[in-house]
Amino acid sequence: MKKIWICLSMVLMLSGCEDFLDTENLTKKDNSNFPKTETDANAALTGVYAILREMTPGEDGQSFFMTAELLSDDRFGGGGPDDKRMHAVDRLKKVDEDMFADVWKQDYRGIYRSNMLLECMDAIEWTSEETRNKIEGQTRFLRAYFYFDLCRLFGTVPLIVATEPVNIPRATADELYAQIATDLKLAIEKLPAKPYNTSETAELGRATKWAAQALLARTFLFYTGYYNKESMPLNEGGSLSRTEVAGYLDDCIANSGHDLIGDYRNLWPYSNEYTKKEYKYAQDNNLSWIGETGLNVETVFAIRYSTKATWDHPWYNNEVALYSSPREPVSVEDIFPFGKGWGVGTVNPKTWENWPTGDIRREASILSVEKELPNYVWGCDKQMNETGYWQKKYCAINARNENGELENWSRIVYPGIDADYQLNNIQDLVIIRFADVLLMAAELKQDAAPLNRVRARVGLPAVAYSDEALRDERHWELAFEGVRYYDLLRWGIAAEALAQQNGVKVQDNLIETSMNMSDIAQRVEATKGLMPLPKTQIDLSAGVLEQNPGWGNEANMN
């Protein structure tokens, strides 16, 4: 039977040399001589983290984050007429047989790198057990992270925990989540219980004990909700209960040093000091961006970007912001303070309309062109699914430079950044905020206290705990942060929520029309809310892998 390498057609992190004339390899790193030292181990770990950054754009925006956003009831496909994959994801349809090939390969590339480093742990020359535990804990966190992405997208996938090439069928959900839970539990045990310190910036973007606790809670809630379970299995027997997972979050809340920042609106870059000079919303509310240099105690785990993006390495910049910004305006002056992008993920007007009156998070999270952009021009570059609403959290942000020209605000701080608007978004992609930790604790314990702590931050009165109150609070607090769709799935209400998109008025390249989502509830039922496996991977497996239900010919766009 044909064998496939670990990521099922991935590019390996390290490639060995062929044995030429039986000479010893003295110049190149391969598995025979790397990693051997703590310095090597840190370099290998950095290589695992690099996958997080590389996978956030994905081919045609088919990253986990963008897919989760387009699947939600808050956003439409958007983009231009040729962005058919975005339109297909929005409707749980397909336009080709290989829509998620990049996501699959990138996640398995990350798993392979994690497996390689874990296999080498005993061969590395450690100076202390503490350092070994810290690196192993982070690696286990990352492997769990990659598997959780795959499991939410595809349901079940092959479970591969070694670097040997294999061709195996999918594991069961219980087996996969047992591995995820075991890795995260070990990460919690091995990572130091060191409180977050805003004066220490050397390890920003690295996983911590607190991030592992939060990710474990997120996986527990999804697994038990989606699969209707009471507990989460562990390898070698045993399980984690709701009470145990809630205890981890209690530890995080009490001892992590993470907290809510004072003003919700200061979490997002549009409140930066350079943009604020001309942005009335930021001026009127006296906003001041908390930044990402270690001062943001609310960030529990984030994917970090840099100033070094080029067209050879575009993933160094945050392409989520590029995809999610208004599409190629006539002039950037017309959309100030927001910058231009590719127009993907326009906001459902019902999200704006249904947001409770008096909640400051609505205008903090959604750009209403009617309220904020009097010179906005509709239909730029054949914009599709245009609604007059855009999300603000991950959007290109402009400011005026010393010459009076508008450019990405990051170039004022870091003049060396590429001037191309497609390469200069550098804000972090925040995966877990402390507000989410509080809301997960409230849900696990059915306790209103953590929920009301989140509400108090935005000036809202306390409420009694109920599932409805919890679900509403998660919606408004975490909108456009990649969690909404999978909340809907695990609560069992995705079909009902997504059906509310049907008939919503939009403009497609200036033509007034409405969203055709008449069969979305049936698509959720047929697919169970999961995505199709890439056909290239099914073919490579020689039939060992089978396609998910609901993704036959009936799933074609029409």
Coordinates of C-alpha atoms in Angstrom, one line a residue:
M1 CA 0.0 0.0 0.0
K2 CA 1.3 3.5 -0.8
K3 CA 2.7 5.3 2.2
I4 CA 2.2 9.0 2.9
W5 CA 4.4 11.2 5.0
I6 CA 3.2 12.6 8.2
C7 CA 1.5 15.7 6.9
L8 CA 0.2 13.7 4.0
S9 CA 2.2 15.6 1.3
M10 CA 3.9 18.2 3.4
V11 CA 7.4 19.8 3.2
L12 CA 9.5 18.4 6.0
M13 CA 11.2 20.8 8.4
L14 CA 14.6 19.2 8.2
S15 CA 15.8 17.3 5.3
G16 CA 18.8 14.9 5.6
C17 CA 21.6 14.4 3.2
E18 CA 22.1 11.3 1.2
D19 CA 25.0 9.1 2.3
F20 CA 27.6 10.2 -0.3
L21 CA 30.8 8.2 -0.2
D22 CA 30.0 7.3 3.4
T23 CA 31.2 10.7 4.7
E24 CA 30.1 12.2 8.0
N25 CA 27.8 15.2 7.7
L26 CA 29.6 18.1 9.2
T27 CA 27.8 21.1 7.7
K28 CA 24.1 20.4 7.5
K29 CA 21.6 19.8 10.2
D30 CA 19.5 16.7 10.1
N31 CA 17.9 14.3 12.6
S32 CA 21.3 12.7 13.2
N33 CA 22.8 15.9 14.7
F34 CA 19.9 18.2 15.5
P35 CA 18.6 19.0 18.0
K36 CA 21.4 18.1 20.5
T37 CA 21.7 21.2 22.7
E38 CA 19.2 23.6 24.5
T39 CA 20.0 26.2 21.8
D40 CA 19.0 23.6 19.1
A41 CA 15.9 22.8 21.0
N42 CA 14.8 26.4 21.2
A43 CA 15.5 26.8 17.5
A44 CA 13.4 23.7 16.8
L45 CA 10.6 25.1 19.0
T46 CA 10.7 28.4 17.1
G47 CA 10.2 26.3 14.0
V48 CA 7.0 24.9 15.5
Y49 CA 5.7 28.3 16.4
A50 CA 6.5 29.6 12.9
I51 CA 3.7 27.3 11.6
L52 CA 1.1 29.3 13.5
R53 CA 2.0 32.4 11.6
E54 CA 2.3 30.7 8.3
M55 CA -1.2 29.1 8.5
T56 CA -3.2 32.2 9.4
P57 CA -3.5 33.4 5.8
G58 CA -3.9 30.0 4.0
E59 CA -4.6 29.6 0.3
D60 CA -7.4 31.9 -0.7
G61 CA -8.1 32.7 2.9
Q62 CA -8.7 29.1 3.8
S63 CA -7.2 29.4 7.2
F64 CA -8.9 28.2 10.4
F65 CA -9.5 31.7 11.7
M66 CA -11.0 33.1 8.4
T67 CA -13.0 30.0 7.9
A68 CA -14.5 30.2 11.4
E69 CA -15.5 33.8 10.7
L70 CA -17.1 33.2 7.3
L71 CA -19.0 30.2 8.7
S72 CA -20.5 32.3 11.5
D73 CA -23.8 34.2 11.4
D74 CA -21.9 37.5 11.9
R75 CA -20.2 37.6 8.5
F76 CA -20.8 37.0 4.8
G77 CA -18.3 35.8 2.1
G78 CA -17.6 39.2 0.7
G79 CA -14.5 39.7 -1.5
G80 CA -14.9 40.0 -5.2
P81 CA -16.8 37.9 -7.8
D82 CA -13.8 35.6 -8.2
D83 CA -13.5 34.9 -4.5
K84 CA -15.6 31.8 -4.9
R85 CA -14.1 29.8 -2.1
M86 CA -15.1 32.5 0.4
H87 CA -18.7 32.5 -1.0
A88 CA -18.8 28.7 -0.8
V89 CA -17.6 28.5 2.8
D90 CA -20.2 31.1 3.8
R91 CA -22.9 28.7 2.5
L92 CA -21.3 25.4 3.5
K93 CA -20.8 24.6 -0.2
K94 CA -17.8 23.9 -2.4
V95 CA -16.5 25.1 -5.7
D96 CA -13.7 22.6 -6.0
E97 CA -12.5 19.4 -4.4
D98 CA -9.4 20.7 -2.7
M99 CA -10.7 23.7 -0.8
F100 CA -8.8 23.0 2.5
A101 CA -5.6 21.5 1.2
D102 CA -3.5 24.2 2.6
V103 CA -5.0 24.1 6.1
W104 CA -4.6 20.3 6.2
K105 CA -0.9 20.5 5.2
Q106 CA 0.0 23.3 7.5
D107 CA -1.6 21.7 10.6
Y108 CA 0.1 18.4 9.9
R109 CA 3.4 20.2 9.2
G110 CA 3.1 21.7 12.7
I111 CA 2.3 18.3 14.2
Y112 CA 5.3 16.7 12.5
R113 CA 7.6 19.4 13.9
S114 CA 6.1 18.9 17.3
N115 CA 6.5 15.1 17.1
M116 CA 10.1 15.5 16.0
L117 CA 11.0 17.7 18.9
L118 CA 9.2 15.5 21.4
E119 CA 11.0 12.4 20.1
C120 CA 14.4 14.1 20.6
M121 CA 13.9 15.2 24.2
D122 CA 15.9 12.4 25.7
A123 CA 18.8 13.0 23.3
I124 CA 19.2 16.7 24.1
E125 CA 21.9 17.9 26.5
W126 CA 19.8 19.8 29.0
T127 CA 21.3 22.1 31.6
S128 CA 18.2 21.9 33.8
E129 CA 15.0 19.9 34.2
E130 CA 13.2 23.2 34.3
T131 CA 14.3 24.2 30.8
R132 CA 13.4 20.7 29.4
N133 CA 9.9 20.9 31.0
K134 CA 9.4 24.4 29.6
I135 CA 10.2 23.4 26.1
E136 CA 8.3 20.1 26.3
G137 CA 5.2 21.9 27.7
Q138 CA 5.1 24.4 24.9
T139 CA 5.6 21.7 22.3
R140 CA 2.7 19.7 23.7
F141 CA 0.5 22.8 23.8
L142 CA 1.3 23.4 20.1
R143 CA 0.6 19.9 19.1
A144 CA -2.8 20.0 20.9
Y145 CA -3.5 23.4 19.2
F146 CA -2.9 22.0 15.7
Y147 CA -5.0 18.9 16.4
F148 CA -7.9 21.0 17.8
D149 CA -7.9 23.1 14.6
L150 CA -8.1 19.9 12.5
C151 CA -10.8 18.3 14.7
R152 CA -13.1 21.4 14.6
L153 CA -12.7 21.7 10.9
F154 CA -12.9 18.1 9.8
G155 CA -14.4 16.2 12.8
T156 CA -11.9 13.3 12.9
V157 CA -8.5 13.0 11.2
P158 CA -5.5 10.6 11.4
L159 CA -3.8 10.7 14.8
I160 CA -0.1 10.7 14.3
V161 CA 2.2 11.1 17.3
A162 CA 5.5 10.0 15.7
T163 CA 7.6 11.0 12.8
E164 CA 7.5 7.6 11.0
P165 CA 5.7 7.7 7.7
V166 CA 2.2 6.1 8.0
N167 CA -1.0 5.7 6.0
I168 CA -3.7 5.3 8.6
P169 CA -7.4 5.9 8.8
R170 CA -9.0 8.5 10.9
A171 CA -8.9 8.1 14.7
T172 CA -12.1 8.3 16.6
A173 CA -13.2 11.6 18.3
D174 CA -12.5 10.0 21.7
E175 CA -9.0 9.1 20.7
L176 CA -8.2 12.5 19.2
Y177 CA -9.5 14.5 22.2
A178 CA -7.8 12.1 24.6
Q179 CA -4.5 13.0 22.9
I180 CA -5.4 16.7 23.0
A181 CA -6.4 16.6 26.7
T182 CA -3.3 14.6 27.6
D183 CA -1.0 17.0 25.9
L184 CA -2.6 20.0 27.5
K185 CA -2.7 18.4 30.9
L186 CA 1.0 17.6 30.7
A187 CA 1.7 21.2 29.4
I188 CA -0.1 22.6 32.5
E189 CA 2.0 20.3 34.7
K190 CA 5.3 21.1 33.0
L191 CA 5.1 24.9 32.4
P192 CA 6.0 27.2 35.2
A193 CA 3.4 28.8 37.3
K194 CA 4.9 32.2 36.6
P195 CA 2.4 35.2 36.7
Y196 CA 2.3 37.4 33.6
N197 CA 4.6 40.3 34.0
T198 CA 4.2 43.4 31.7
S199 CA 7.9 44.3 32.0
E200 CA 9.1 41.0 30.4
T201 CA 8.7 40.9 26.7
A202 CA 11.3 38.3 25.7
E203 CA 8.8 35.4 25.4
L204 CA 5.7 37.2 24.1
G205 CA 3.7 34.9 21.9
R206 CA 4.9 31.8 23.7
A207 CA 2.5 29.3 25.4
T208 CA 2.3 29.4 29.2
K209 CA 0.7 27.3 31.8
W210 CA -2.3 29.7 31.8
A211 CA -2.7 29.5 28.0
A212 CA -2.7 25.7 28.3
Q213 CA -5.4 25.9 31.0
A214 CA -7.5 28.1 28.8
L215 CA -7.1 26.0 25.7
L216 CA -8.0 22.9 27.7
A217 CA -11.2 24.5 28.8
R218 CA -12.0 25.5 25.2
T219 CA -11.4 22.0 23.9
F220 CA -13.4 20.5 26.8
L221 CA -16.4 22.7 26.1
F222 CA -16.4 21.9 22.4
Y223 CA -15.9 18.2 22.8
T224 CA -18.5 17.7 25.5
G225 CA -21.0 20.0 23.7
Y226 CA -20.6 18.8 20.2
Y227 CA -20.4 15.1 21.1
N228 CA -22.8 15.3 24.0
K229 CA -20.4 14.0 26.6
E230 CA -20.0 14.6 30.3
S231 CA -16.2 14.3 30.5
M232 CA -13.1 14.4 28.3
P233 CA -11.0 11.2 28.0
L234 CA -7.3 11.0 28.7
N235 CA -4.7 8.6 27.2
E236 CA -4.1 5.5 29.2
G237 CA -7.6 5.7 30.8
G238 CA -9.2 8.2 33.0
S239 CA -10.9 11.4 32.1
L240 CA -11.2 15.1 33.0
S241 CA -14.5 16.3 34.6
R242 CA -16.2 19.6 34.3
T243 CA -15.2 20.4 37.9
E244 CA -11.5 19.6 37.2
V245 CA -11.4 21.8 34.1
A246 CA -13.2 24.6 36.0
G247 CA -10.5 24.3 38.7
Y248 CA -7.8 25.0 36.1
L249 CA -9.6 28.2 35.1
D250 CA -10.0 29.2 38.7
D251 CA -6.2 28.8 39.0
C252 CA -5.7 30.9 35.9
I253 CA -8.1 33.6 37.1
A254 CA -6.5 33.8 40.6
N255 CA -2.8 33.3 39.8
S256 CA -2.0 34.1 36.2
G257 CA -1.5 37.8 36.5
H258 CA -3.9 38.2 33.5
D259 CA -6.8 40.6 33.9
L260 CA -9.3 42.7 31.9
I261 CA -7.9 46.0 30.8
G262 CA -9.9 49.1 31.8
D263 CA -11.5 50.0 28.5
Y264 CA -12.6 47.4 26.0
R265 CA -12.0 49.8 23.1
N266 CA -8.4 50.1 23.9
L267 CA -7.8 46.5 22.9
W268 CA -7.9 47.3 19.2
P269 CA -5.3 49.2 17.1
Y270 CA -7.7 51.9 15.8
S271 CA -7.2 53.6 19.2
N272 CA -3.4 54.1 18.6
E273 CA -2.0 57.5 19.3
Y274 CA -1.2 58.3 15.6
T275 CA -4.7 57.4 14.3
K276 CA -6.4 59.1 17.2
K277 CA -5.2 62.5 16.0
E278 CA -7.9 62.5 13.3
Y279 CA -10.2 59.7 14.3
K280 CA -13.2 61.3 16.0
Y281 CA -14.4 58.1 17.6
A282 CA -11.1 57.6 19.4
Q283 CA -11.0 61.3 20.4
D284 CA -14.6 61.4 21.7
N285 CA -14.0 58.4 23.9
N286 CA -10.5 59.4 24.9
L287 CA -9.1 56.1 23.7
S288 CA -5.5 54.9 24.0
W289 CA -4.4 51.6 22.6
I290 CA -2.9 49.3 25.2
G291 CA -0.5 47.9 22.6
E292 CA 1.2 44.6 22.2
T293 CA 4.6 45.1 23.8
G294 CA 3.8 43.3 27.0
L295 CA 1.4 45.8 28.4
N296 CA -1.7 44.0 27.4
V297 CA -2.5 41.8 30.4
E298 CA -5.7 40.6 28.8
T299 CA -3.9 38.6 26.1
V300 CA -3.5 35.0 27.2
F301 CA -2.2 33.6 23.9
A302 CA -1.7 35.3 20.5
I303 CA 0.0 34.7 17.2
R304 CA 2.6 37.4 16.7
Y305 CA 3.7 39.1 13.5
S306 CA 6.7 41.1 12.5
T307 CA 7.9 44.0 10.4
K308 CA 9.8 41.7 8.0
A309 CA 7.0 40.6 5.6
T310 CA 8.0 40.3 1.9
W311 CA 6.3 38.6 -1.0
D312 CA 8.7 35.7 -0.4
H313 CA 7.4 35.5 3.2
P314 CA 4.0 37.3 3.3
W315 CA 2.9 35.4 6.4
Y316 CA 5.1 37.6 8.6
N317 CA 2.3 40.1 8.5
N318 CA -1.3 39.6 9.7
E319 CA -3.2 38.6 6.6
V320 CA -6.4 38.3 8.5
A321 CA -6.5 42.1 8.6
L322 CA -5.7 42.3 4.9
Y323 CA -8.5 40.0 4.0
S324 CA -11.0 41.7 6.3
S325 CA -10.5 45.4 5.3
P326 CA -12.7 47.3 2.8
R327 CA -12.0 46.4 -0.8
E328 CA -9.7 48.7 -2.8
P329 CA -11.4 52.1 -2.2
V330 CA -11.2 54.9 -4.7
S331 CA -9.2 56.8 -2.1
V332 CA -8.0 55.7 1.3
E333 CA -9.2 59.2 2.5
D334 CA -12.8 57.9 1.9
I335 CA -12.4 55.2 4.5
F336 CA -10.1 56.8 7.1
P337 CA -9.0 55.6 9.6
F338 CA -9.4 52.2 8.0
G339 CA -7.0 50.9 5.4
K340 CA -7.7 49.0 2.2
G341 CA -7.8 45.2 1.8
W342 CA -9.6 42.5 0.0
G343 CA -13.1 43.0 1.3
V344 CA -13.7 39.5 2.7
G345 CA -16.2 38.9 5.6
T346 CA -18.6 41.7 5.3
V347 CA -20.7 42.0 8.5
N348 CA -24.3 40.8 8.7
P349 CA -26.5 43.9 9.3
K350 CA -28.5 41.8 11.7
T351 CA -25.5 41.6 14.0
W352 CA -25.6 45.4 14.2
E353 CA -29.3 45.5 14.6
N354 CA -29.6 42.8 17.3
W355 CA -26.8 44.2 19.4
P356 CA -28.3 45.5 22.7
T357 CA -28.7 49.2 22.9
G358 CA -26.2 50.9 25.2
D359 CA -23.5 48.3 24.8
I360 CA -20.3 50.2 23.8
R361 CA -18.9 47.0 22.3
R362 CA -21.2 47.4 19.2
E363 CA -19.4 50.5 17.8
A364 CA -16.1 49.3 19.2
S365 CA -16.4 46.1 17.1
I366 CA -18.4 47.2 14.0
L367 CA -17.8 50.0 11.5
S368 CA -21.0 51.4 10.3
V369 CA -20.2 53.4 7.2
E370 CA -23.4 55.4 7.6
K371 CA -22.3 56.6 11.1
E372 CA -18.5 56.9 10.5
L373 CA -17.6 57.2 6.8
P374 CA -19.6 60.0 5.1
N375 CA -17.5 59.7 1.9
Y376 CA -17.7 55.9 1.6
V377 CA -18.0 54.7 -2.0
W378 CA -20.0 51.5 -2.5
G379 CA -19.1 48.8 -5.0
C380 CA -15.3 49.4 -5.1
D381 CA -13.5 46.7 -7.1
K382 CA -16.7 44.8 -7.6
Q383 CA -17.3 44.3 -3.9
M384 CA -19.7 41.4 -3.2
N385 CA -22.1 40.9 -0.2
E386 CA -21.7 44.6 0.7
T387 CA -23.7 45.6 3.7
G388 CA -22.3 48.9 4.9
Y389 CA -20.8 47.2 7.9
W390 CA -17.3 46.0 8.5
Q391 CA -15.6 44.6 11.6
K392 CA -13.1 46.8 13.4
K393 CA -11.0 44.4 15.4
Y394 CA -8.8 43.0 12.6
C395 CA -8.8 45.7 10.0
A396 CA -6.0 47.7 8.4
I397 CA -5.6 51.0 10.3
N398 CA -4.1 54.2 8.7
A399 CA -2.7 57.4 10.1
R400 CA -1.2 60.5 8.5
N401 CA 2.6 60.5 8.2
E402 CA 4.8 63.6 8.4
N403 CA 4.1 64.4 4.8
G404 CA 0.4 64.4 5.4
E405 CA -0.1 61.1 3.5
L406 CA -2.2 58.3 4.8
E407 CA -0.4 55.0 5.3
N408 CA -0.6 52.0 7.7
W409 CA 0.1 53.4 11.1
S410 CA 2.7 50.7 11.7
R411 CA 5.0 52.4 9.2
I412 CA 5.1 55.6 11.3
V413 CA 6.4 53.5 14.2
Y414 CA 8.6 51.2 12.0
P415 CA 9.5 53.1 8.8
G416 CA 11.3 50.1 7.4
I417 CA 8.1 48.1 6.9
D418 CA 7.2 47.4 3.3
A419 CA 4.9 50.2 1.9
D420 CA 2.7 47.6 0.1
Y421 CA -0.6 47.6 2.0
Q422 CA -0.7 43.8 1.5
L423 CA 2.4 43.4 3.6
N424 CA 2.2 45.8 6.5
N425 CA -0.4 44.7 9.0
I426 CA 1.5 43.7 12.1
Q427 CA -1.1 43.5 14.9
D428 CA -1.3 40.3 16.9
L429 CA -4.0 37.8 16.2
V430 CA -5.3 37.2 19.7
I431 CA -6.4 33.6 20.1
I432 CA -7.4 33.6 23.8
R433 CA -8.3 36.7 25.9
F434 CA -8.8 36.8 29.6
A435 CA -12.4 37.8 29.0
D436 CA -12.9 34.4 27.3
V437 CA -11.3 32.7 30.3
L438 CA -13.9 34.4 32.6
L439 CA -16.8 33.5 30.3
M440 CA -15.7 29.8 30.0
A441 CA -15.4 29.7 33.8
A442 CA -19.0 31.1 34.1
E443 CA -20.2 28.5 31.7
L444 CA -18.5 25.5 33.3
K445 CA -19.7 26.5 36.8
Q446 CA -23.0 28.1 35.7
D447 CA -21.9 31.0 37.8
A448 CA -22.8 34.6 37.0
A449 CA -19.9 36.2 38.8
P450 CA -17.3 35.8 36.1
L451 CA -19.8 36.8 33.5
N452 CA -20.8 39.9 35.3
R453 CA -17.1 40.9 35.7
V454 CA -17.0 41.0 31.9
R455 CA -20.2 43.0 31.7
A456 CA -19.1 45.5 34.4
R457 CA -16.1 46.4 32.3
V458 CA -18.4 47.8 29.6
G459 CA -20.8 49.5 32.1
L460 CA -23.6 46.9 31.9
P461 CA -25.6 45.8 35.0
A462 CA -25.3 42.4 36.6
V463 CA -27.5 39.5 35.4
A464 CA -28.5 36.2 36.9
Y465 CA -26.8 33.2 35.2
S466 CA -28.7 31.5 32.4
D467 CA -27.6 29.7 29.2
E468 CA -29.1 32.6 27.2
A469 CA -27.3 35.2 29.2
L470 CA -24.0 33.4 28.8
R471 CA -24.5 32.8 25.1
D472 CA -25.4 36.5 24.5
E473 CA -22.3 37.7 26.4
R474 CA -20.0 35.4 24.5
H475 CA -21.5 36.7 21.2
W476 CA -21.0 40.4 22.0
E477 CA -17.7 40.2 23.9
L478 CA -16.0 37.8 21.4
A479 CA -17.5 38.8 18.1
F480 CA -15.1 38.6 15.1
E481 CA -12.5 36.7 17.1
G482 CA -12.9 33.2 15.5
V483 CA -15.0 31.6 18.2
R484 CA -18.7 32.3 17.3
Y485 CA -19.3 29.5 14.8
Y486 CA -17.9 26.8 17.0
D487 CA -19.9 28.1 19.9
L488 CA -23.0 27.7 17.8
L489 CA -22.0 24.2 16.8
R490 CA -21.3 23.0 20.3
W491 CA -24.5 24.5 21.6
G492 CA -26.5 22.7 18.9
I493 CA -28.1 25.9 17.5
A494 CA -25.9 26.5 14.4
A495 CA -28.7 25.7 11.9
E496 CA -31.2 28.0 13.5
A497 CA -28.7 30.9 13.8
L498 CA -27.3 30.6 10.3
A499 CA -30.7 30.4 8.8
Q500 CA -31.3 34.0 10.0
Q501 CA -28.9 35.1 7.2
N502 CA -31.3 34.1 4.5
G503 CA -32.8 37.1 2.7
V504 CA -30.6 39.7 4.2
K505 CA -30.2 42.7 1.7
V506 CA -26.8 43.1 0.2
Q507 CA -25.2 44.7 -2.8
D508 CA -23.1 42.5 -5.2
N509 CA -21.1 44.8 -7.4
L510 CA -23.6 47.6 -6.9
I511 CA -26.6 45.3 -7.7
E512 CA -29.1 45.1 -4.9
T513 CA -29.9 41.5 -4.0
S514 CA -30.3 39.3 -1.0
M515 CA -28.3 36.5 0.6
N516 CA -29.5 33.1 -0.7
M517 CA -29.1 30.9 2.4
S518 CA -32.4 29.0 2.0
D519 CA -30.8 25.6 2.4
I520 CA -28.2 26.5 5.1
A521 CA -30.0 24.6 7.9
Q522 CA -30.1 21.5 5.7
R523 CA -26.4 21.9 4.9
V524 CA -25.6 22.1 8.6
E525 CA -27.6 18.9 9.2
A526 CA -26.0 17.1 6.2
T527 CA -22.4 18.1 7.1
K528 CA -22.7 18.3 10.9
G529 CA -21.1 21.7 10.4
L530 CA -17.8 20.1 9.3
M531 CA -15.6 20.9 6.3
P532 CA -14.7 18.6 3.4
L533 CA -11.4 16.7 3.4
P534 CA -9.1 17.8 0.5
K535 CA -9.5 15.3 -2.3
T536 CA -5.7 15.3 -2.8
Q537 CA -5.3 13.8 0.7
I538 CA -8.0 11.2 0.0
D539 CA -6.3 10.2 -3.2
L540 CA -2.8 10.1 -1.6
S541 CA -4.2 7.7 1.1
A542 CA -5.3 5.3 -1.6
G543 CA -8.8 5.3 -0.2
V544 CA -7.8 4.9 3.5
L545 CA -9.4 8.3 4.1
E546 CA -13.0 8.8 3.3
Q547 CA -14.9 12.1 2.6
N548 CA -17.1 13.7 5.3
P549 CA -20.9 13.2 4.9
G550 CA -22.7 15.9 3.0
W551 CA -19.8 16.8 0.7
G552 CA -20.8 14.9 -2.5
N553 CA -22.2 16.6 -5.6
E554 CA -25.1 18.1 -3.7
A555 CA -22.6 20.4 -2.0
N556 CA -21.6 22.2 -5.3
M557 CA -22.3 25.9 -5.5
N558 CA -25.2 26.7 -7.8

